[in-house]
Every structure is written in structure tokens, then in C-alpha cells.
PDB file of C-alpha atoms in Angstrom:
ATOM      1  CA  MET A   1     122.342  71.236  12.827  1.00 46.00           C
ATOM      2  CA  HIS A   2     120.977  69.197  15.682  1.00 50.00           C
ATOM      3  CA  ASP A   3     120.326  66.268  13.326  1.00 51.00           C
ATOM      4  CA  GLU A   4     123.913  66.406  12.069  1.00 46.00           C
ATOM      5  CA  ILE A   5     125.308  66.331  15.620  1.00 45.00           C
ATOM      6  CA  GLU A   6     123.030  63.443  16.534  1.00 51.00           C
ATOM      7  CA  ASP A   7     124.078  61.556  13.375  1.00 51.00           C
ATOM      8  CA  ILE A   8     127.759  62.082  14.189  1.00 48.00           C
ATOM      9  CA  SER A   9     127.225  60.910  17.784  1.00 77.00           C
ATOM     10  CA  LEU A  10     125.455  57.751  16.640  1.00 78.00           C
ATOM     11  CA  ARG A  11     128.147  56.979  14.083  1.00 80.00           C
ATOM     12  CA  ASP A  12     130.827  57.546  16.715  1.00 80.00           C
ATOM     13  CA  LEU A  13     129.019  55.237  19.113  1.00 80.00           C
ATOM     14  CA  ALA A  14     128.647  52.552  16.452  1.00 80.00           C
ATOM     15  CA  ARG A  15     132.323  52.868  15.544  1.00 82.00           C
ATOM     16  CA  LYS A  16     133.404  52.404  19.149  1.00 79.00           C
ATOM     17  CA  LEU A  17     131.218  49.323  19.519  1.00 80.00           C
ATOM     18  CA  TRP A  18     132.499  47.900  16.227  1.00 84.00           C
ATOM     19  CA  LEU A  19     136.098  48.302  17.310  1.00 83.00           C
ATOM     20  CA  ARG A  20     135.316  46.302  20.464  1.00 84.00           C
ATOM     21  CA  ARG A  21     133.123  43.754  18.699  1.00 85.00           C
ATOM     22  CA  GLY A  22     135.361  40.883  19.730  1.00 89.00           C
ATOM     23  CA  LEU A  23     134.995  41.749  23.420  1.00 88.00           C
ATOM     24  CA  ILE A  24     131.239  42.142  23.032  1.00 88.00           C
ATOM     25  CA  ALA A  25     130.990  38.770  21.278  1.00 90.00           C
ATOM     26  CA  VAL A  26     132.999  37.002  23.987  1.00 92.00           C
ATOM     27  CA  ILE A  27     130.953  38.476  26.851  1.00 92.00           C
ATOM     28  CA  THR A  28     127.677  37.740  25.071  1.00 91.00           C
ATOM     29  CA  THR A  29     128.754  34.149  24.400  1.00 92.00           C
ATOM     30  CA  LEU A  30     129.857  33.610  27.991  1.00 94.00           C
ATOM     31  CA  ALA A  31     126.632  35.072  29.390  1.00 91.00           C
ATOM     32  CA  THR A  32     124.576  32.888  27.051  1.00 91.00           C
ATOM     33  CA  ALA A  33     126.546  29.788  28.064  1.00 93.00           C
ATOM     34  CA  VAL A  34     126.051  30.547  31.756  1.00 93.00           C
ATOM     35  CA  ALA A  35     122.329  31.100  31.213  1.00 90.00           C
ATOM     36  CA  ILE A  36     121.960  27.810  29.315  1.00 91.00           C
ATOM     37  CA  ALA A  37     123.926  25.921  31.978  1.00 91.00           C
ATOM     38  CA  THR A  38     121.764  27.464  34.695  1.00 88.00           C
ATOM     39  CA  ALA A  39     118.585  26.572  32.808  1.00 85.00           C
ATOM     40  CA  PHE A  40     119.623  22.911  32.621  1.00 87.00           C
ATOM     41  CA  LEU A  41     120.714  22.813  36.265  1.00 86.00           C
ATOM     42  CA  LEU A  42     117.413  24.182  37.556  1.00 86.00           C
ATOM     43  CA  PRO A  43     114.988  21.436  38.649  1.00 87.00           C
ATOM     44  CA  GLU A  44     112.157  20.694  36.251  1.00 90.00           C
ATOM     45  CA  LYS A  45     108.636  21.434  37.418  1.00 93.00           C
ATOM     46  CA  PHE A  46     105.292  20.383  35.976  1.00 96.00           C
ATOM     47  CA  GLN A  47     101.807  21.764  36.440  1.00 96.00           C
ATOM     48  CA  ALA A  48      98.585  19.780  36.726  1.00 97.00           C
ATOM     49  CA  SER A  49      95.266  21.612  37.052  1.00 96.00           C
ATOM     50  CA  VAL A  50      91.717  20.551  37.847  1.00 97.00           C
ATOM     51  CA  VAL A  51      88.800  22.803  36.876  1.00 97.00           C
ATOM     52  CA  LEU A  52      85.928  22.889  39.361  1.00 96.00           C
ATOM     53  CA  SER A  53      82.419  24.249  39.488  1.00 94.00           C
ATOM     54  CA  PRO A  54      81.241  24.924  43.061  1.00 91.00           C
ATOM     55  CA  VAL A  55      77.921  23.261  43.823  1.00 86.00           C
ATOM     56  CA  THR A  56      75.600  25.739  45.508  1.00 73.00           C
ATOM     57  CA  SER A  57      72.080  25.060  46.713  1.00 60.00           C
ATOM     58  CA  GLU A  58      69.736  27.276  48.669  1.00 45.00           C
ATOM     59  CA  THR A  59      66.769  26.281  50.794  1.00 40.00           C
ATOM     60  CA  ASP A  60      63.652  27.961  49.506  1.00 39.00           C
ATOM     61  CA  ALA A  61      62.379  29.707  52.623  1.00 38.00           C
ATOM     62  CA  GLY A  62      59.469  31.121  50.605  1.00 40.00           C
ATOM     63  CA  ARG A  63      57.756  27.740  50.459  1.00 42.00           C
ATOM     64  CA  LEU A  64      57.163  27.996  54.219  1.00 42.00           C
ATOM     65  CA  GLY A  65      54.766  30.850  53.621  1.00 43.00           C
ATOM     66  CA  GLY A  66      53.600  32.672  56.712  1.00 44.00           C
ATOM     67  CA  ALA A  67      55.381  30.181  58.950  1.00 45.00           C
ATOM     68  CA  SER A  68      58.716  31.808  58.119  1.00 48.00           C
ATOM     69  CA  ALA A  69      57.770  34.748  60.338  1.00 48.00           C
ATOM     70  CA  LEU A  70      57.040  32.373  63.183  1.00 46.00           C
ATOM     71  CA  LEU A  71      60.253  30.395  62.591  1.00 50.00           C
ATOM     72  CA  SER A  72      62.272  33.586  62.691  1.00 51.00           C
ATOM     73  CA  GLN A  73      61.362  33.845  66.353  1.00 49.00           C
ATOM     74  CA  PHE A  74      63.379  30.683  67.016  1.00 52.00           C
ATOM     75  CA  GLY A  75      67.080  31.200  66.259  1.00 52.00           C
ATOM     76  CA  GLY A  76      67.824  27.534  65.660  1.00 56.00           C
ATOM     77  CA  LEU A  77      64.817  26.951  63.413  1.00 55.00           C
ATOM     78  CA  ALA A  78      65.550  30.098  61.415  1.00 53.00           C
ATOM     79  CA  GLY A  79      69.067  28.855  60.710  1.00 57.00           C
ATOM     80  CA  ILE A  80      67.836  25.418  59.653  1.00 56.00           C
ATOM     81  CA  SER A  81      65.138  26.915  57.416  1.00 51.00           C
ATOM     82  CA  GLY A  82      67.749  28.768  55.393  1.00 52.00           C
ATOM     83  CA  LEU A  83      66.604  32.236  56.399  1.00 43.00           C
ATOM     84  CA  GLY A  84      70.141  33.321  57.272  1.00 45.00           C
ATOM     85  CA  GLY A  85      72.349  32.149  54.417  1.00 50.00           C
ATOM     86  CA  GLY A  86      72.690  31.701  50.679  1.00 55.00           C
ATOM     87  CA  GLY A  87      74.559  29.908  47.923  1.00 59.00           C
ATOM     88  CA  SER A  88      77.361  32.467  47.763  1.00 70.00           C
ATOM     89  CA  SER A  89      78.317  31.846  51.388  1.00 79.00           C
ATOM     90  CA  LYS A  90      78.322  28.081  50.759  1.00 83.00           C
ATOM     91  CA  LYS A  91      80.652  28.589  47.812  1.00 86.00           C
ATOM     92  CA  ALA A  92      83.016  30.798  49.812  1.00 88.00           C
ATOM     93  CA  GLU A  93      83.023  28.302  52.676  1.00 89.00           C
ATOM     94  CA  ALA A  94      83.758  25.350  50.390  1.00 91.00           C
ATOM     95  CA  THR A  95      86.579  27.238  48.675  1.00 91.00           C
ATOM     96  CA  ALA A  96      88.074  28.154  52.040  1.00 93.00           C
ATOM     97  CA  ILE A  97      88.012  24.503  53.113  1.00 93.00           C
ATOM     98  CA  LEU A  98      89.670  23.444  49.841  1.00 94.00           C
ATOM     99  CA  GLN A  99      92.708  25.571  50.662  1.00 93.00           C
ATOM    100  CA  SER A 100      92.561  25.285  54.441  1.00 94.00           C
ATOM    101  CA  SER A 101      95.606  24.412  56.533  1.00 94.00           C
ATOM    102  CA  SER A 102      93.805  21.582  58.341  1.00 94.00           C
ATOM    103  CA  LEU A 103      92.821  19.813  55.128  1.00 95.00           C
ATOM    104  CA  THR A 104      96.328  20.231  53.673  1.00 96.00           C
ATOM    105  CA  GLU A 105      98.037  18.978  56.830  1.00 96.00           C
ATOM    106  CA  ALA A 106      95.772  15.927  56.940  1.00 95.00           C
ATOM    107  CA  PHE A 107      96.572  15.245  53.278  1.00 96.00           C
ATOM    108  CA  ILE A 108     100.328  15.496  53.935  1.00 96.00           C
ATOM    109  CA  GLN A 109     100.172  13.328  57.039  1.00 95.00           C
ATOM    110  CA  GLU A 110      98.007  10.536  55.630  1.00 94.00           C
ATOM    111  CA  ASN A 111     100.124  10.300  52.473  1.00 94.00           C
ATOM    112  CA  ASN A 112     103.430  10.611  54.388  1.00 93.00           C
ATOM    113  CA  LEU A 113     104.554  13.479  52.164  1.00 94.00           C
ATOM    114  CA  LEU A 114     107.032  15.173  54.494  1.00 94.00           C
ATOM    115  CA  PRO A 115     109.940  13.035  53.185  1.00 92.00           C
ATOM    116  CA  VAL A 116     108.800  13.878  49.647  1.00 92.00           C
ATOM    117  CA  LEU A 117     108.560  17.587  50.338  1.00 93.00           C
ATOM    118  CA  PHE A 118     111.888  17.744  52.174  1.00 92.00           C
ATOM    119  CA  PRO A 119     114.070  15.013  50.587  1.00 89.00           C
ATOM    120  CA  LYS A 120     117.376  16.766  51.334  1.00 86.00           C
ATOM    121  CA  LYS A 121     116.615  16.924  55.049  1.00 87.00           C
ATOM    122  CA  ARG A 122     116.112  13.173  55.396  1.00 83.00           C
ATOM    123  CA  ASN A 123     118.886  10.604  55.804  1.00 81.00           C
ATOM    124  CA  SER A 124     118.260   8.009  53.104  1.00 76.00           C
ATOM    125  CA  ARG A 125     120.141   5.331  55.049  1.00 79.00           C
ATOM    126  CA  THR A 126     118.723   5.770  58.549  1.00 80.00           C
ATOM    127  CA  LYS A 127     115.380   7.270  57.439  1.00 77.00           C
ATOM    128  CA  ASN A 128     115.813   9.923  60.135  1.00 84.00           C
ATOM    129  CA  TRP A 129     115.626  13.683  59.769  1.00 86.00           C
ATOM    130  CA  ASN A 130     118.785  15.744  59.572  1.00 83.00           C
ATOM    131  CA  ALA A 131     118.219  18.563  62.038  1.00 75.00           C
ATOM    132  CA  ASP A 132     119.391  22.041  61.066  1.00 73.00           C
ATOM    133  CA  SER A 133     121.735  24.226  63.104  1.00 66.00           C
ATOM    134  CA  THR A 134     118.934  25.046  65.560  1.00 71.00           C
ATOM    135  CA  GLY A 135     117.864  21.422  65.932  1.00 71.00           C
ATOM    136  CA  ASN A 136     114.633  21.842  63.983  1.00 83.00           C
ATOM    137  CA  VAL A 137     113.255  19.164  61.680  1.00 86.00           C
ATOM    138  CA  PRO A 138     110.405  19.337  59.119  1.00 89.00           C
ATOM    139  CA  THR A 139     106.942  19.432  60.680  1.00 92.00           C
ATOM    140  CA  LEU A 140     103.392  19.336  59.359  1.00 94.00           C
ATOM    141  CA  TRP A 141     103.234  23.098  59.796  1.00 95.00           C
ATOM    142  CA  LYS A 142     106.344  23.580  57.643  1.00 94.00           C
ATOM    143  CA  GLY A 143     104.999  21.113  55.113  1.00 95.00           C
ATOM    144  CA  GLU A 144     101.710  23.013  54.868  1.00 96.00           C
ATOM    145  CA  GLN A 145     103.579  26.296  54.459  1.00 95.00           C
ATOM    146  CA  LYS A 146     105.688  24.878  51.622  1.00 95.00           C
ATOM    147  CA  PHE A 147     102.619  23.344  50.005  1.00 95.00           C
ATOM    148  CA  ARG A 148     100.657  26.607  50.169  1.00 94.00           C
ATOM    149  CA  LYS A 149     103.452  28.911  49.008  1.00 94.00           C
ATOM    150  CA  GLU A 150     105.245  26.789  46.408  1.00 94.00           C
ATOM    151  CA  ILE A 151     103.070  23.885  45.283  1.00 96.00           C
ATOM    152  CA  ARG A 152      99.324  24.549  45.401  1.00 96.00           C
ATOM    153  CA  SER A 153      97.528  27.528  43.942  1.00 95.00           C
ATOM    154  CA  ILE A 154      93.787  28.220  43.665  1.00 95.00           C
ATOM    155  CA  THR A 155      92.311  30.817  41.332  1.00 94.00           C
ATOM    156  CA  GLU A 156      88.733  31.801  40.572  1.00 92.00           C
ATOM    157  CA  ASP A 157      87.309  33.138  37.335  1.00 90.00           C
ATOM    158  CA  LYS A 158      85.034  35.981  38.401  1.00 88.00           C
ATOM    159  CA  LYS A 159      83.024  35.806  35.175  1.00 89.00           C
ATOM    160  CA  THR A 160      82.287  32.066  35.089  1.00 90.00           C
ATOM    161  CA  GLY A 161      82.649  31.299  38.785  1.00 89.00           C
ATOM    162  CA  LEU A 162      84.874  28.332  37.961  1.00 94.00           C
ATOM    163  CA  ILE A 163      87.746  27.468  40.296  1.00 95.00           C
ATOM    164  CA  VAL A 164      91.101  26.110  39.147  1.00 96.00           C
ATOM    165  CA  LEU A 165      93.311  24.183  41.564  1.00 97.00           C
ATOM    166  CA  THR A 166      96.878  23.842  40.276  1.00 97.00           C
ATOM    167  CA  ILE A 167      99.735  21.724  41.602  1.00 97.00           C
ATOM    168  CA  THR A 168     103.295  22.652  40.575  1.00 96.00           C
ATOM    169  CA  TRP A 169     105.728  19.827  41.292  1.00 95.00           C
ATOM    170  CA  SER A 170     108.810  18.013  40.003  1.00 93.00           C
ATOM    171  CA  ASP A 171     106.960  14.749  39.348  1.00 94.00           C
ATOM    172  CA  PRO A 172     104.172  15.083  36.739  1.00 96.00           C
ATOM    173  CA  GLU A 173     102.305  11.982  37.921  1.00 96.00           C
ATOM    174  CA  GLU A 174     102.339  13.110  41.526  1.00 96.00           C
ATOM    175  CA  ALA A 175     101.211  16.594  40.481  1.00 96.00           C
ATOM    176  CA  ALA A 176      98.070  15.210  38.797  1.00 97.00           C
ATOM    177  CA  LEU A 177      97.444  12.728  41.607  1.00 97.00           C
ATOM    178  CA  TRP A 178      97.691  15.373  44.335  1.00 97.00           C
ATOM    179  CA  ALA A 179      95.392  17.803  42.509  1.00 97.00           C
ATOM    180  CA  ASN A 180      92.643  15.207  42.092  1.00 97.00           C
ATOM    181  CA  GLU A 181      93.058  13.818  45.599  1.00 96.00           C
ATOM    182  CA  LEU A 182      92.807  17.245  47.224  1.00 96.00           C
ATOM    183  CA  VAL A 183      89.479  17.840  45.491  1.00 96.00           C
ATOM    184  CA  ASP A 184      88.213  14.393  46.534  1.00 95.00           C
ATOM    185  CA  ARG A 185      89.309  15.041  50.097  1.00 95.00           C
ATOM    186  CA  ALA A 186      87.524  18.409  50.200  1.00 95.00           C
ATOM    187  CA  ASN A 187      84.338  16.889  48.788  1.00 94.00           C
ATOM    188  CA  ASN A 188      84.416  14.009  51.288  1.00 94.00           C
ATOM    189  CA  TYR A 189      85.073  16.332  54.223  1.00 94.00           C
ATOM    190  CA  ILE A 190      82.295  18.776  53.312  1.00 92.00           C
ATOM    191  CA  ARG A 191      79.868  15.931  52.537  1.00 91.00           C
ATOM    192  CA  LYS A 192      80.491  14.241  55.898  1.00 93.00           C
ATOM    193  CA  ARG A 193      80.118  17.541  57.718  1.00 91.00           C
ATOM    194  CA  ALA A 194      76.814  18.223  55.915  1.00 88.00           C
ATOM    195  CA  ILE A 195      75.485  14.790  56.896  1.00 91.00           C
ATOM    196  CA  ASP A 196      76.509  15.287  60.531  1.00 92.00           C
ATOM    197  CA  GLU A 197      74.908  18.738  60.537  1.00 90.00           C
ATOM    198  CA  SER A 198      71.648  17.435  59.080  1.00 89.00           C
ATOM    199  CA  GLU A 199      71.530  14.629  61.623  1.00 91.00           C
ATOM    200  CA  ARG A 200      71.981  17.150  64.440  1.00 91.00           C
ATOM    201  CA  ASN A 201      69.289  19.350  62.892  1.00 88.00           C
ATOM    202  CA  ILE A 202      66.856  16.436  62.780  1.00 89.00           C
ATOM    203  CA  GLU A 203      67.403  15.741  66.459  1.00 90.00           C
ATOM    204  CA  TYR A 204      66.912  19.424  67.237  1.00 88.00           C
ATOM    205  CA  LEU A 205      63.711  19.569  65.177  1.00 86.00           C
ATOM    206  CA  LYS A 206      62.327  16.560  66.982  1.00 88.00           C
ATOM    207  CA  GLU A 207      63.049  18.261  70.279  1.00 86.00           C
ATOM    208  CA  GLN A 208      61.380  21.525  69.219  1.00 83.00           C
ATOM    209  CA  ASN A 209      58.371  19.706  67.800  1.00 84.00           C
ATOM    210  CA  SER A 210      57.696  18.137  71.168  1.00 86.00           C
ATOM    211  CA  LYS A 211      57.719  21.578  72.804  1.00 83.00           C
ATOM    212  CA  THR A 212      55.108  23.312  70.642  1.00 80.00           C
ATOM    213  CA  SER A 213      51.416  22.770  70.094  1.00 83.00           C
ATOM    214  CA  ILE A 214      51.046  25.281  67.255  1.00 82.00           C
ATOM    215  CA  VAL A 215      49.907  23.233  64.274  1.00 83.00           C
ATOM    216  CA  GLU A 216      51.431  25.595  61.713  1.00 84.00           C
ATOM    217  CA  ILE A 217      54.815  25.434  63.432  1.00 80.00           C
ATOM    218  CA  GLN A 218      54.605  21.656  63.636  1.00 83.00           C
ATOM    219  CA  ARG A 219      53.886  21.408  59.916  1.00 86.00           C
ATOM    220  CA  SER A 220      56.869  23.618  59.162  1.00 84.00           C
ATOM    221  CA  ILE A 221      59.055  21.488  61.412  1.00 83.00           C
ATOM    222  CA  TYR A 222      57.895  18.355  59.580  1.00 87.00           C
ATOM    223  CA  SER A 223      58.755  20.055  56.294  1.00 87.00           C
ATOM    224  CA  LEU A 224      62.199  21.053  57.559  1.00 86.00           C
ATOM    225  CA  THR A 225      62.809  17.548  58.866  1.00 87.00           C
ATOM    226  CA  GLU A 226      61.918  16.189  55.456  1.00 88.00           C
ATOM    227  CA  ASP A 227      64.403  18.609  53.873  1.00 87.00           C
ATOM    228  CA  GLU A 228      67.166  17.482  56.226  1.00 87.00           C
ATOM    229  CA  ILE A 229      66.484  13.843  55.347  1.00 88.00           C
ATOM    230  CA  LYS A 230      66.699  14.758  51.668  1.00 87.00           C
ATOM    231  CA  LYS A 231      70.019  16.520  52.319  1.00 84.00           C
ATOM    232  CA  ILE A 232      71.410  13.376  53.933  1.00 88.00           C
ATOM    233  CA  MET A 233      70.265  11.256  50.996  1.00 87.00           C
ATOM    234  CA  LEU A 234      71.748  13.730  48.497  1.00 84.00           C
ATOM    235  CA  ALA A 235      75.067  13.964  50.315  1.00 84.00           C
ATOM    236  CA  SER A 236      75.331  10.207  50.792  1.00 85.00           C
ATOM    237  CA  GLY A 237      74.823   9.546  47.101  1.00 82.00           C
ATOM    238  CA  SER A 238      76.982  12.337  45.696  1.00 81.00           C
ATOM    239  CA  SER A 239      80.772  12.041  45.444  1.00 85.00           C
ATOM    240  CA  GLU A 240      81.006  15.583  44.022  1.00 88.00           C
ATOM    241  CA  TYR A 241      79.067  17.205  46.837  1.00 88.00           C
ATOM    242  CA  ALA A 242      80.749  20.624  47.054  1.00 90.00           C
ATOM    243  CA  PHE A 243      82.765  20.757  43.827  1.00 93.00           C
ATOM    244  CA  ARG A 244      81.750  19.333  40.467  1.00 94.00           C
ATOM    245  CA  VAL A 245      84.820  18.376  38.438  1.00 95.00           C
ATOM    246  CA  ILE A 246      84.636  19.974  35.003  1.00 95.00           C
ATOM    247  CA  ASP A 247      88.098  18.947  33.844  1.00 95.00           C
ATOM    248  CA  LYS A 248      90.075  16.400  35.841  1.00 96.00           C
ATOM    249  CA  ALA A 249      93.812  16.922  36.314  1.00 95.00           C
ATOM    250  CA  ARG A 250      95.874  14.912  33.830  1.00 96.00           C
ATOM    251  CA  VAL A 251      99.549  13.994  33.870  1.00 96.00           C
ATOM    252  CA  PRO A 252     101.364  16.858  32.067  1.00 94.00           C
ATOM    253  CA  GLU A 253     103.743  15.831  29.297  1.00 91.00           C
ATOM    254  CA  GLU A 254     105.531  19.184  29.017  1.00 90.00           C
ATOM    255  CA  ARG A 255     107.399  20.883  31.827  1.00 89.00           C
ATOM    256  CA  TYR A 256     106.166  24.190  33.194  1.00 87.00           C
ATOM    257  CA  SER A 257     109.612  25.422  34.166  1.00 84.00           C
ATOM    258  CA  PRO A 258     112.397  26.237  33.650  1.00 86.00           C
ATOM    259  CA  LYS A 259     111.741  28.085  30.386  1.00 86.00           C
ATOM    260  CA  ARG A 260     115.130  27.254  28.929  1.00 85.00           C
ATOM    261  CA  ALA A 261     114.760  29.153  25.669  1.00 89.00           C
ATOM    262  CA  SER A 262     113.618  32.286  27.500  1.00 90.00           C
ATOM    263  CA  ILE A 263     116.479  32.005  29.977  1.00 90.00           C
ATOM    264  CA  ALA A 264     119.005  31.610  27.148  1.00 91.00           C
ATOM    265  CA  ILE A 265     117.621  34.628  25.288  1.00 93.00           C
ATOM    266  CA  ALA A 266     117.626  36.706  28.479  1.00 94.00           C
ATOM    267  CA  GLY A 267     121.224  35.658  29.150  1.00 91.00           C
ATOM    268  CA  ALA A 268     122.301  36.629  25.640  1.00 91.00           C
ATOM    269  CA  ALA A 269     120.552  40.008  25.905  1.00 94.00           C
ATOM    270  CA  LEU A 270     122.148  40.683  29.277  1.00 94.00           C
ATOM    271  CA  GLY A 271     125.575  39.680  27.950  1.00 91.00           C
ATOM    272  CA  LEU A 272     125.165  41.968  24.953  1.00 91.00           C
ATOM    273  CA  ILE A 273     124.223  44.912  27.166  1.00 92.00           C
ATOM    274  CA  ILE A 274     127.136  44.290  29.539  1.00 92.00           C
ATOM    275  CA  GLY A 275     129.518  43.865  26.594  1.00 89.00           C
ATOM    276  CA  CYS A 276     128.424  47.140  25.004  1.00 89.00           C
ATOM    277  CA  MET A 277     128.696  49.040  28.264  1.00 90.00           C
ATOM    278  CA  LEU A 278     132.155  47.632  28.940  1.00 89.00           C
ATOM    279  CA  ALA A 279     133.279  48.436  25.403  1.00 85.00           C
ATOM    280  CA  LEU A 280     132.117  52.050  25.720  1.00 84.00           C
ATOM    281  CA  LEU A 281     133.743  52.341  29.140  1.00 86.00           C
ATOM    282  CA  MET A 282     137.054  51.108  27.789  1.00 84.00           C
ATOM    283  CA  SER A 283     136.847  53.488  24.822  1.00 78.00           C
ATOM    284  CA  SER A 284     136.158  56.482  27.059  1.00 75.00           C
ATOM    285  CA  ARG A 285     139.082  55.618  29.324  1.00 72.00           C
ATOM    286  CA  LYS A 286     141.382  55.263  26.327  1.00 64.00           C
ATOM    287  CA  ASN A 287     140.388  58.728  25.147  1.00 56.00           C
ATOM    288  CA  ILE A 288     141.142  60.126  28.581  1.00 43.00           C
TER     289      ILE A 288
END
């Protein structure tokens, strides 16, 4: 009995929809047309990605033998010897620098990207900014915010440890260029900082060596000084100091968005649903 009632209800529903098939077809067609028009009006965006492998290196404190216990008594020497840190912290630090606000702002400023990021707010004739209702104009801070939220994304594969930096932008060539340049900038910044740090460490080691007469400590200081010199040589000769490029960003030939086919299908489905609901509503009102 229940099956018969359900069958009758379904047939009645299908009959009502069939009687209003013209209305359903019109609404579906209109919704599809609007979706297609919207898809073609939306700005095209392209994605360029660079795959990176963080370079981690740890100082082998074990080679210092019994001197490590003595070095631990001197805070500065313990830090230089590598007793307080590891490769994982170096990786986290390098990744943080890659997506840092300071590095991004410097990149935007040196490449004069504010007019590129905010083209509608710049007067093409006078080359001046068009202030909004509150008198504000684009700043480096606003540029960094836009870059971080809309343009650059950084993801890490927990299994492989690889990092992917992706740039989503309207110009495919600029997208690839920015992705590669950001990695180069991060490598150069971290390399220079490592060289400066090693040079400071060498000066500190020289100072501490002159203050102690313990032969074992002096030997350890000589060894640490040698390590710092090696670090300077390694950093000076390595362009991929913090991140090794596994796959360089290339100019994408296919757009990332908008997904026009998906938008058209979604529009058609929405139009069909609205058409069916309207047809049923009209049928119920007619019966009333």
C-alpha cells in the first residue's frame, strides 16, 4: 500500500514538472547563460609553483668529546658549538623567513609592485594614487597583506618534507618570475645572515680564546673557529643555501581559474532546481 502511494506521488510530481517543462527550460537556459557570462567576465588567473627541499645541517657536537661539557659552561660557546639547536629548527626558521612580511615587503618595494597589485587605484595619466573616501592610498603593508592572502601560498608535505611555493596571478610570466625570485631572495637573505653570524662568532671565539689558558678549551675553540670559516666558505659558494630547488617554477600555459565549464554546469544545475521549485509552487497555487 505504501509503495502504491509513493508511486502515485512520484507520478504526480513528474506530471506537474512535465506540464511546466517550458518554464523549467527557460529558467535553466537563463541561469546557464548568466553563469557562462559570469565565467567569461571573471579575470583569468594562473598558478606557478616551485618545489623546494629545505637544506638542513647540524653541527656534530659529539666530535668535541669531553670538551662539550666544558663548553656548556659558556653560554656563547655552547650556542656556537651547536649544543642548543638542530636541523628541524633551521628548517622552520628558513620557512618562516620565506613567507615573512619583511621579505615580502622588500620584494614589493624593490620591484615597484604596488602599481601592479593595485592598478585600479592608480591614475594612468598622472601616475598618482587615487585616494579612497578616507584619503588612504596603497601602502607596503597593504601590498604585503594582498600578496599573503591572495597571491602567495606555501604548503609543506609532511611525508617528504618538501615545500611548495605557489603564486596565483593574472599574468603567467609574472607568476613564474615572482615565485623563482622569492626563493632566490630568501636564499640570499639567509646566506648573508649566516655569513654575518659566522663572522661575529669568529670574533667572539678569538676573544674567548685570549681569556682562557685551558688547553682543551683552546683546542675546542680552534675547532669551532675552523667550523665557522667552513660555514662562510660554504655559504659564499652556494646560491641554494637554505632551499634547494627541486622543480623551478615555469610559465603556466593553462589558466587556474575561472573553471568555466564547472561554473556553467553549476549554473545549469541551479537553474534546473529553481525551475522545478517554481513549477511545483505554481502548480500548488493553481490547485488552491
